[in-house]
Amino acid sequence: PSLGKWVTAKRRSYARLQSGVVSSRMTEDRIERLNKLNFEWKVKLPEKQWIQRYQELVSYVREFGHARVPQNFPRNPSLGNWVNSQRKYYAKFQDGDVSSRM
């Protein structure tokens, strides 16, 4: 888990730097070093997985009558996390954030 959090933090710092936010955490030297490792700066959820989560959301709406899936939905934690991520991406998109995945 700690490696995953570290990778996420590097991607976030890089995205902020790319959108013009000065970062003391992400330097050109660090970018270069990670690039030498073929570090993937932006990883998108494969389309197949996105469609699967969307279909799970459709089923959820049929059952519960709304799309307000709690982030910690016990029956399907992945769906809750996915919906939460979609909300964040949409908010960024609405704010004009270029790093949004929308």
mmCIF file of N, CA and C in Angstrom:
data_model
loop_
_atom_site.group_PDB
_atom_site.id
_atom_site.type_symbol
_atom_site.label_atom_id
_atom_site.label_comp_id
_atom_site.label_asym_id
_atom_site.label_seq_id
_atom_site.Cartn_x
_atom_site.Cartn_y
_atom_site.Cartn_z
ATOM 1 N N PRO A 1 0.805 -1.214 0.000
ATOM 2 C CA PRO A 1 0.000 0.000 0.000
ATOM 3 C C PRO A 1 0.847 1.278 0.000
ATOM 4 N N SER A 2 1.996 1.294 0.692
ATOM 5 C CA SER A 2 2.768 2.522 0.764
ATOM 6 C C SER A 2 3.380 2.880 -0.594
ATOM 7 N N LEU A 3 3.778 1.894 -1.402
ATOM 8 C CA LEU A 3 4.299 2.185 -2.735
ATOM 9 C C LEU A 3 3.204 2.812 -3.601
ATOM 10 N N GLY A 4 2.014 2.265 -3.522
ATOM 11 C CA GLY A 4 0.895 2.803 -4.295
ATOM 12 C C GLY A 4 0.586 4.245 -3.923
ATOM 13 N N LYS A 5 0.624 4.541 -2.639
ATOM 14 C CA LYS A 5 0.382 5.916 -2.197
ATOM 15 C C LYS A 5 1.492 6.845 -2.680
ATOM 16 N N TRP A 6 2.716 6.361 -2.658
ATOM 17 C CA TRP A 6 3.848 7.161 -3.111
ATOM 18 C C TRP A 6 3.708 7.469 -4.605
ATOM 19 N N VAL A 7 3.374 6.450 -5.399
ATOM 20 C CA VAL A 7 3.194 6.629 -6.843
ATOM 21 C C VAL A 7 2.067 7.629 -7.105
ATOM 22 N N THR A 8 0.961 7.500 -6.403
ATOM 23 C CA THR A 8 -0.153 8.429 -6.564
ATOM 24 C C THR A 8 0.274 9.849 -6.243
ATOM 25 N N ALA A 9 1.051 10.018 -5.188
ATOM 26 C CA ALA A 9 1.527 11.353 -4.808
ATOM 27 C C ALA A 9 2.432 11.935 -5.892
ATOM 28 N N LYS A 10 3.296 11.111 -6.498
ATOM 29 C CA LYS A 10 4.176 11.595 -7.571
ATOM 30 C C LYS A 10 3.357 12.031 -8.772
ATOM 31 N N ARG A 11 2.363 11.240 -9.124
ATOM 32 C CA ARG A 11 1.502 11.604 -10.266
ATOM 33 C C ARG A 11 0.748 12.894 -9.991
ATOM 34 N N ARG A 12 0.268 13.045 -8.778
ATOM 35 C CA ARG A 12 -0.464 14.255 -8.409
ATOM 36 C C ARG A 12 0.450 15.482 -8.466
ATOM 37 N N SER A 13 1.648 15.359 -7.929
ATOM 38 C CA SER A 13 2.609 16.472 -7.964
ATOM 39 C C SER A 13 2.964 16.837 -9.392
ATOM 40 N N TYR A 14 3.153 15.841 -10.225
ATOM 41 C CA TYR A 14 3.487 16.077 -11.632
ATOM 42 C C TYR A 14 2.335 16.782 -12.349
ATOM 43 N N ALA A 15 1.103 16.333 -12.110
ATOM 44 C CA ALA A 15 -0.059 16.962 -12.750
ATOM 45 C C ALA A 15 -0.178 18.419 -12.324
ATOM 46 N N ARG A 16 0.049 18.698 -11.059
ATOM 47 C CA ARG A 16 -0.001 20.076 -10.584
ATOM 48 C C ARG A 16 1.075 20.920 -11.264
ATOM 49 N N LEU A 17 2.255 20.373 -11.374
ATOM 50 C CA LEU A 17 3.351 21.080 -12.028
ATOM 51 C C LEU A 17 3.000 21.364 -13.490
ATOM 52 N N GLN A 18 2.409 20.389 -14.161
ATOM 53 C CA GLN A 18 2.020 20.553 -15.563
ATOM 54 C C GLN A 18 0.937 21.611 -15.741
ATOM 55 N N SER A 19 0.114 21.804 -14.720
ATOM 56 C CA SER A 19 -0.949 22.812 -14.819
ATOM 57 C C SER A 19 -0.500 24.170 -14.283
ATOM 58 N N GLY A 20 0.801 24.309 -13.987
ATOM 59 C CA GLY A 20 1.344 25.610 -13.615
ATOM 60 C C GLY A 20 1.537 25.860 -12.142
ATOM 61 N N VAL A 21 1.233 24.896 -11.315
ATOM 62 C CA VAL A 21 1.413 25.052 -9.874
ATOM 63 C C VAL A 21 2.858 24.697 -9.525
ATOM 64 N N VAL A 22 3.573 25.637 -8.958
ATOM 65 C CA VAL A 22 4.970 25.392 -8.586
ATOM 66 C C VAL A 22 5.007 24.381 -7.448
ATOM 67 N N SER A 23 5.905 23.416 -7.587
ATOM 68 C CA SER A 23 5.981 22.343 -6.605
ATOM 69 C C SER A 23 7.410 22.185 -6.108
ATOM 70 N N SER A 24 7.548 22.122 -4.812
ATOM 71 C CA SER A 24 8.866 21.844 -4.250
ATOM 72 C C SER A 24 9.111 20.336 -4.176
ATOM 73 N N ARG A 25 8.044 19.573 -4.347
ATOM 74 C CA ARG A 25 8.163 18.115 -4.260
ATOM 75 C C ARG A 25 8.562 17.471 -5.581
ATOM 76 N N MET A 26 8.133 18.079 -6.688
ATOM 77 C CA MET A 26 8.428 17.491 -7.994
ATOM 78 C C MET A 26 9.388 18.414 -8.731
ATOM 79 N N THR A 27 10.590 17.923 -8.937
ATOM 80 C CA THR A 27 11.619 18.713 -9.607
ATOM 81 C C THR A 27 11.924 18.099 -10.971
ATOM 82 N N GLU A 28 12.592 18.855 -11.813
ATOM 83 C CA GLU A 28 12.989 18.339 -13.124
ATOM 84 C C GLU A 28 13.888 17.108 -12.975
ATOM 85 N N ASP A 29 14.753 17.126 -11.976
ATOM 86 C CA ASP A 29 15.639 15.980 -11.730
ATOM 87 C C ASP A 29 14.817 14.736 -11.392
ATOM 88 N N ARG A 30 13.817 14.891 -10.551
ATOM 89 C CA ARG A 30 12.980 13.743 -10.178
ATOM 90 C C ARG A 30 12.178 13.239 -11.370
ATOM 91 N N ILE A 31 11.668 14.177 -12.167
ATOM 92 C CA ILE A 31 10.923 13.790 -13.361
ATOM 93 C C ILE A 31 11.826 12.982 -14.292
ATOM 94 N N GLU A 32 13.026 13.478 -14.502
ATOM 95 C CA GLU A 32 13.979 12.803 -15.379
ATOM 96 C C GLU A 32 14.304 11.401 -14.856
ATOM 97 N N ARG A 33 14.532 11.295 -13.571
ATOM 98 C CA ARG A 33 14.862 9.989 -12.982
ATOM 99 C C ARG A 33 13.706 9.002 -13.129
ATOM 100 N N LEU A 34 12.495 9.476 -12.907
ATOM 101 C CA LEU A 34 11.334 8.596 -13.051
ATOM 102 C C LEU A 34 11.096 8.241 -14.515
ATOM 103 N N ASN A 35 11.315 9.205 -15.408
ATOM 104 C CA ASN A 35 11.174 8.921 -16.842
ATOM 105 C C ASN A 35 12.136 7.822 -17.282
ATOM 106 N N LYS A 36 13.339 7.796 -16.717
ATOM 107 C CA LYS A 36 14.314 6.758 -17.065
ATOM 108 C C LYS A 36 13.818 5.367 -16.677
ATOM 109 N N LEU A 37 12.896 5.321 -15.728
ATOM 110 C CA LEU A 37 12.291 4.047 -15.306
ATOM 111 C C LEU A 37 11.014 3.729 -16.086
ATOM 112 N N ASN A 38 10.717 4.589 -17.091
ATOM 113 C CA ASN A 38 9.461 4.470 -17.852
ATOM 114 C C ASN A 38 8.239 4.605 -16.945
ATOM 115 N N PHE A 39 8.351 5.507 -15.995
ATOM 116 C CA PHE A 39 7.259 5.783 -15.072
ATOM 117 C C PHE A 39 6.041 6.264 -15.858
ATOM 118 N N GLU A 40 4.878 5.741 -15.533
ATOM 119 C CA GLU A 40 3.641 6.158 -16.198
ATOM 120 C C GLU A 40 3.014 7.288 -15.400
ATOM 121 N N TRP A 41 3.027 8.472 -15.994
ATOM 122 C CA TRP A 41 2.545 9.656 -15.287
ATOM 123 C C TRP A 41 1.033 9.705 -15.194
ATOM 124 N N LYS A 42 0.372 9.217 -16.206
ATOM 125 C CA LYS A 42 -1.087 9.284 -16.205
ATOM 126 C C LYS A 42 -1.620 7.916 -16.592
ATOM 127 N N VAL A 43 -2.299 7.297 -15.678
ATOM 128 C CA VAL A 43 -2.855 5.975 -15.927
ATOM 129 C C VAL A 43 -4.372 6.102 -15.907
ATOM 130 N N LYS A 44 -4.967 5.761 -17.020
ATOM 131 C CA LYS A 44 -6.427 5.808 -17.104
ATOM 132 C C LYS A 44 -6.987 4.414 -16.881
ATOM 133 N N LEU A 45 -8.141 4.388 -16.277
ATOM 134 C CA LEU A 45 -8.827 3.124 -16.106
ATOM 135 C C LEU A 45 -9.176 2.587 -17.489
ATOM 136 N N PRO A 46 -8.776 1.378 -17.800
ATOM 137 C CA PRO A 46 -9.106 0.836 -19.122
ATOM 138 C C PRO A 46 -10.610 0.916 -19.387
ATOM 139 N N GLU A 47 -10.932 1.170 -20.625
ATOM 140 C CA GLU A 47 -12.333 1.352 -21.029
ATOM 141 C C GLU A 47 -13.212 0.187 -20.568
ATOM 142 N N LYS A 48 -12.700 -1.013 -20.658
ATOM 143 C CA LYS A 48 -13.479 -2.194 -20.272
ATOM 144 C C LYS A 48 -13.869 -2.117 -18.785
ATOM 145 N N GLN A 49 -12.932 -1.710 -17.945
ATOM 146 C CA GLN A 49 -13.225 -1.592 -16.514
ATOM 147 C C GLN A 49 -14.202 -0.453 -16.250
ATOM 148 N N TRP A 50 -14.053 0.663 -16.990
ATOM 149 C CA TRP A 50 -14.964 1.795 -16.812
ATOM 150 C C TRP A 50 -16.388 1.371 -17.140
ATOM 151 N N ILE A 51 -16.553 0.637 -18.242
ATOM 152 C CA ILE A 51 -17.880 0.159 -18.654
ATOM 153 C C ILE A 51 -18.439 -0.806 -17.616
ATOM 154 N N GLN A 52 -17.594 -1.657 -17.054
ATOM 155 C CA GLN A 52 -18.047 -2.590 -16.016
ATOM 156 C C GLN A 52 -18.590 -1.828 -14.810
ATOM 157 N N ARG A 53 -17.844 -0.821 -14.343
ATOM 158 C CA ARG A 53 -18.306 -0.032 -13.193
ATOM 159 C C ARG A 53 -19.596 0.707 -13.537
ATOM 160 N N TYR A 54 -19.671 1.229 -14.747
ATOM 161 C CA TYR A 54 -20.886 1.927 -15.174
ATOM 162 C C TYR A 54 -22.089 0.971 -15.132
ATOM 163 N N GLN A 55 -21.910 -0.235 -15.619
ATOM 164 C CA GLN A 55 -22.996 -1.224 -15.597
ATOM 165 C C GLN A 55 -23.388 -1.574 -14.156
ATOM 166 N N GLU A 56 -22.395 -1.640 -13.267
ATOM 167 C CA GLU A 56 -22.695 -1.869 -11.853
ATOM 168 C C GLU A 56 -23.495 -0.701 -11.287
ATOM 169 N N LEU A 57 -23.176 0.507 -11.712
ATOM 170 C CA LEU A 57 -23.923 1.683 -11.264
ATOM 171 C C LEU A 57 -25.355 1.635 -11.784
ATOM 172 N N VAL A 58 -25.545 1.218 -13.021
ATOM 173 C CA VAL A 58 -26.897 1.072 -13.574
ATOM 174 C C VAL A 58 -27.703 0.095 -12.726
ATOM 175 N N SER A 59 -27.096 -1.018 -12.355
ATOM 176 C CA SER A 59 -27.774 -2.008 -11.501
ATOM 177 C C SER A 59 -28.109 -1.411 -10.134
ATOM 178 N N TYR A 60 -27.179 -0.640 -9.588
ATOM 179 C CA TYR A 60 -27.403 0.013 -8.296
ATOM 180 C C TYR A 60 -28.606 0.954 -8.381
ATOM 181 N N VAL A 61 -28.671 1.739 -9.442
ATOM 182 C CA VAL A 61 -29.784 2.684 -9.623
ATOM 183 C C VAL A 61 -31.104 1.937 -9.750
ATOM 184 N N ARG A 62 -31.102 0.837 -10.465
ATOM 185 C CA ARG A 62 -32.329 0.026 -10.590
ATOM 186 C C ARG A 62 -32.801 -0.473 -9.222
ATOM 187 N N GLU A 63 -31.846 -0.868 -8.396
ATOM 188 C CA GLU A 63 -32.195 -1.409 -7.077
ATOM 189 C C GLU A 63 -32.586 -0.324 -6.081
ATOM 190 N N PHE A 64 -31.832 0.779 -6.046
ATOM 191 C CA PHE A 64 -32.027 1.783 -5.002
ATOM 192 C C PHE A 64 -32.730 3.057 -5.472
ATOM 193 N N GLY A 65 -32.857 3.241 -6.773
ATOM 194 C CA GLY A 65 -33.572 4.393 -7.296
ATOM 195 C C GLY A 65 -32.770 5.694 -7.330
ATOM 196 N N HIS A 66 -31.480 5.625 -7.091
ATOM 197 C CA HIS A 66 -30.615 6.813 -7.136
ATOM 198 C C HIS A 66 -29.175 6.361 -7.387
ATOM 199 N N ALA A 67 -28.308 7.342 -7.679
ATOM 200 C CA ALA A 67 -26.905 7.025 -7.966
ATOM 201 C C ALA A 67 -25.974 7.518 -6.866
ATOM 202 N N ARG A 68 -26.513 7.716 -5.673
ATOM 203 C CA ARG A 68 -25.696 8.201 -4.556
ATOM 204 C C ARG A 68 -25.046 7.028 -3.821
ATOM 205 N N VAL A 69 -24.138 6.372 -4.498
ATOM 206 C CA VAL A 69 -23.447 5.206 -3.928
ATOM 207 C C VAL A 69 -22.468 5.703 -2.868
ATOM 208 N N PRO A 70 -22.589 5.193 -1.641
ATOM 209 C CA PRO A 70 -21.615 5.611 -0.627
ATOM 210 C C PRO A 70 -20.213 5.100 -0.980
ATOM 211 N N GLN A 71 -19.226 5.867 -0.627
ATOM 212 C CA GLN A 71 -17.850 5.496 -0.954
ATOM 213 C C GLN A 71 -17.491 4.145 -0.342
ATOM 214 N N ASN A 72 -18.029 3.852 0.826
ATOM 215 C CA ASN A 72 -17.718 2.583 1.492
ATOM 216 C C ASN A 72 -18.895 1.605 1.385
ATOM 217 N N PHE A 73 -19.479 1.498 0.186
ATOM 218 C CA PHE A 73 -20.605 0.601 -0.055
ATOM 219 C C PHE A 73 -20.163 -0.838 0.200
ATOM 220 N N PRO A 74 -20.679 -1.477 1.254
ATOM 221 C CA PRO A 74 -20.171 -2.795 1.673
ATOM 222 C C PRO A 74 -20.312 -3.894 0.620
ATOM 223 N N ARG A 75 -21.394 -3.879 -0.131
ATOM 224 C CA ARG A 75 -21.605 -4.960 -1.106
ATOM 225 C C ARG A 75 -20.676 -4.850 -2.313
ATOM 226 N N ASN A 76 -20.203 -3.648 -2.591
ATOM 227 C CA ASN A 76 -19.334 -3.463 -3.755
ATOM 228 C C ASN A 76 -18.422 -2.252 -3.510
ATOM 229 N N PRO A 77 -17.368 -2.431 -2.719
ATOM 230 C CA PRO A 77 -16.468 -1.315 -2.405
ATOM 231 C C PRO A 77 -15.850 -0.675 -3.648
ATOM 232 N N SER A 78 -15.582 -1.473 -4.671
ATOM 233 C CA SER A 78 -15.000 -0.920 -5.901
ATOM 234 C C SER A 78 -15.954 0.064 -6.561
ATOM 235 N N LEU A 79 -17.235 -0.228 -6.551
ATOM 236 C CA LEU A 79 -18.221 0.685 -7.130
ATOM 237 C C LEU A 79 -18.259 1.987 -6.346
ATOM 238 N N GLY A 80 -18.256 1.896 -5.021
ATOM 239 C CA GLY A 80 -18.266 3.099 -4.198
ATOM 240 C C GLY A 80 -17.053 3.975 -4.458
ATOM 241 N N ASN A 81 -15.895 3.361 -4.575
ATOM 242 C CA ASN A 81 -14.674 4.113 -4.871
ATOM 243 C C ASN A 81 -14.729 4.721 -6.269
ATOM 244 N N TRP A 82 -15.242 3.967 -7.235
ATOM 245 C CA TRP A 82 -15.321 4.455 -8.606
ATOM 246 C C TRP A 82 -16.252 5.661 -8.697
ATOM 247 N N VAL A 83 -17.415 5.564 -8.083
ATOM 248 C CA VAL A 83 -18.361 6.682 -8.101
ATOM 249 C C VAL A 83 -17.744 7.908 -7.432
ATOM 250 N N ASN A 84 -17.071 7.707 -6.326
ATOM 251 C CA ASN A 84 -16.405 8.820 -5.647
ATOM 252 C C ASN A 84 -15.364 9.468 -6.564
ATOM 253 N N SER A 85 -14.603 8.654 -7.268
ATOM 254 C CA SER A 85 -13.614 9.185 -8.208
ATOM 255 C C SER A 85 -14.287 9.959 -9.334
ATOM 256 N N GLN A 86 -15.391 9.439 -9.853
ATOM 257 C CA GLN A 86 -16.102 10.138 -10.926
ATOM 258 C C GLN A 86 -16.585 11.510 -10.457
ATOM 259 N N ARG A 87 -17.045 11.554 -9.216
ATOM 260 C CA ARG A 87 -17.485 12.849 -8.658
ATOM 261 C C ARG A 87 -16.323 13.841 -8.605
ATOM 262 N N LYS A 88 -15.166 13.368 -8.168
ATOM 263 C CA LYS A 88 -13.987 14.240 -8.088
ATOM 264 C C LYS A 88 -13.558 14.704 -9.475
ATOM 265 N N TYR A 89 -13.538 13.785 -10.443
ATOM 266 C CA TYR A 89 -13.154 14.152 -11.804
ATOM 267 C C TYR A 89 -14.125 15.190 -12.368
ATOM 268 N N TYR A 90 -15.406 15.003 -12.091
ATOM 269 C CA TYR A 90 -16.407 15.950 -12.591
ATOM 270 C C TYR A 90 -16.222 17.325 -11.959
ATOM 271 N N ALA A 91 -15.966 17.370 -10.664
ATOM 272 C CA ALA A 91 -15.741 18.647 -9.985
ATOM 273 C C ALA A 91 -14.524 19.354 -10.574
ATOM 274 N N LYS A 92 -13.458 18.618 -10.826
ATOM 275 C CA LYS A 92 -12.265 19.205 -11.446
ATOM 276 C C LYS A 92 -12.596 19.723 -12.840
ATOM 277 N N PHE A 93 -13.346 18.935 -13.583
ATOM 278 C CA PHE A 93 -13.744 19.322 -14.931
ATOM 279 C C PHE A 93 -14.549 20.621 -14.895
ATOM 280 N N GLN A 94 -15.474 20.705 -13.954
ATOM 281 C CA GLN A 94 -16.301 21.910 -13.806
ATOM 282 C C GLN A 94 -15.451 23.125 -13.462
ATOM 283 N N ASP A 95 -14.368 22.896 -12.725
ATOM 284 C CA ASP A 95 -13.462 23.994 -12.339
ATOM 285 C C ASP A 95 -12.452 24.311 -13.429
ATOM 286 N N GLY A 96 -12.497 23.592 -14.542
ATOM 287 C CA GLY A 96 -11.564 23.842 -15.635
ATOM 288 C C GLY A 96 -10.205 23.221 -15.451
ATOM 289 N N ASP A 97 -10.083 22.275 -14.538
ATOM 290 C CA ASP A 97 -8.806 21.613 -14.264
ATOM 291 C C ASP A 97 -8.396 20.751 -15.452
ATOM 292 N N VAL A 98 -7.223 21.014 -16.008
ATOM 293 C CA VAL A 98 -6.749 20.257 -17.158
ATOM 294 C C VAL A 98 -6.361 18.827 -16.825
ATOM 295 N N SER A 99 -6.180 18.519 -15.554
ATOM 296 C CA SER A 99 -5.814 17.155 -15.177
ATOM 297 C C SER A 99 -7.033 16.268 -14.956
ATOM 298 N N SER A 100 -8.228 16.821 -15.157
ATOM 299 C CA SER A 100 -9.443 16.037 -14.987
ATOM 300 C C SER A 100 -9.486 14.905 -16.004
ATOM 301 N N ARG A 101 -10.059 13.800 -15.613
ATOM 302 C CA ARG A 101 -10.166 12.654 -16.513
ATOM 303 C C ARG A 101 -11.498 12.630 -17.258
ATOM 304 N N MET A 102 -12.217 13.686 -17.214
ATOM 305 C CA MET A 102 -13.506 13.758 -17.895
ATOM 306 C C MET A 102 -13.310 13.998 -19.372
#
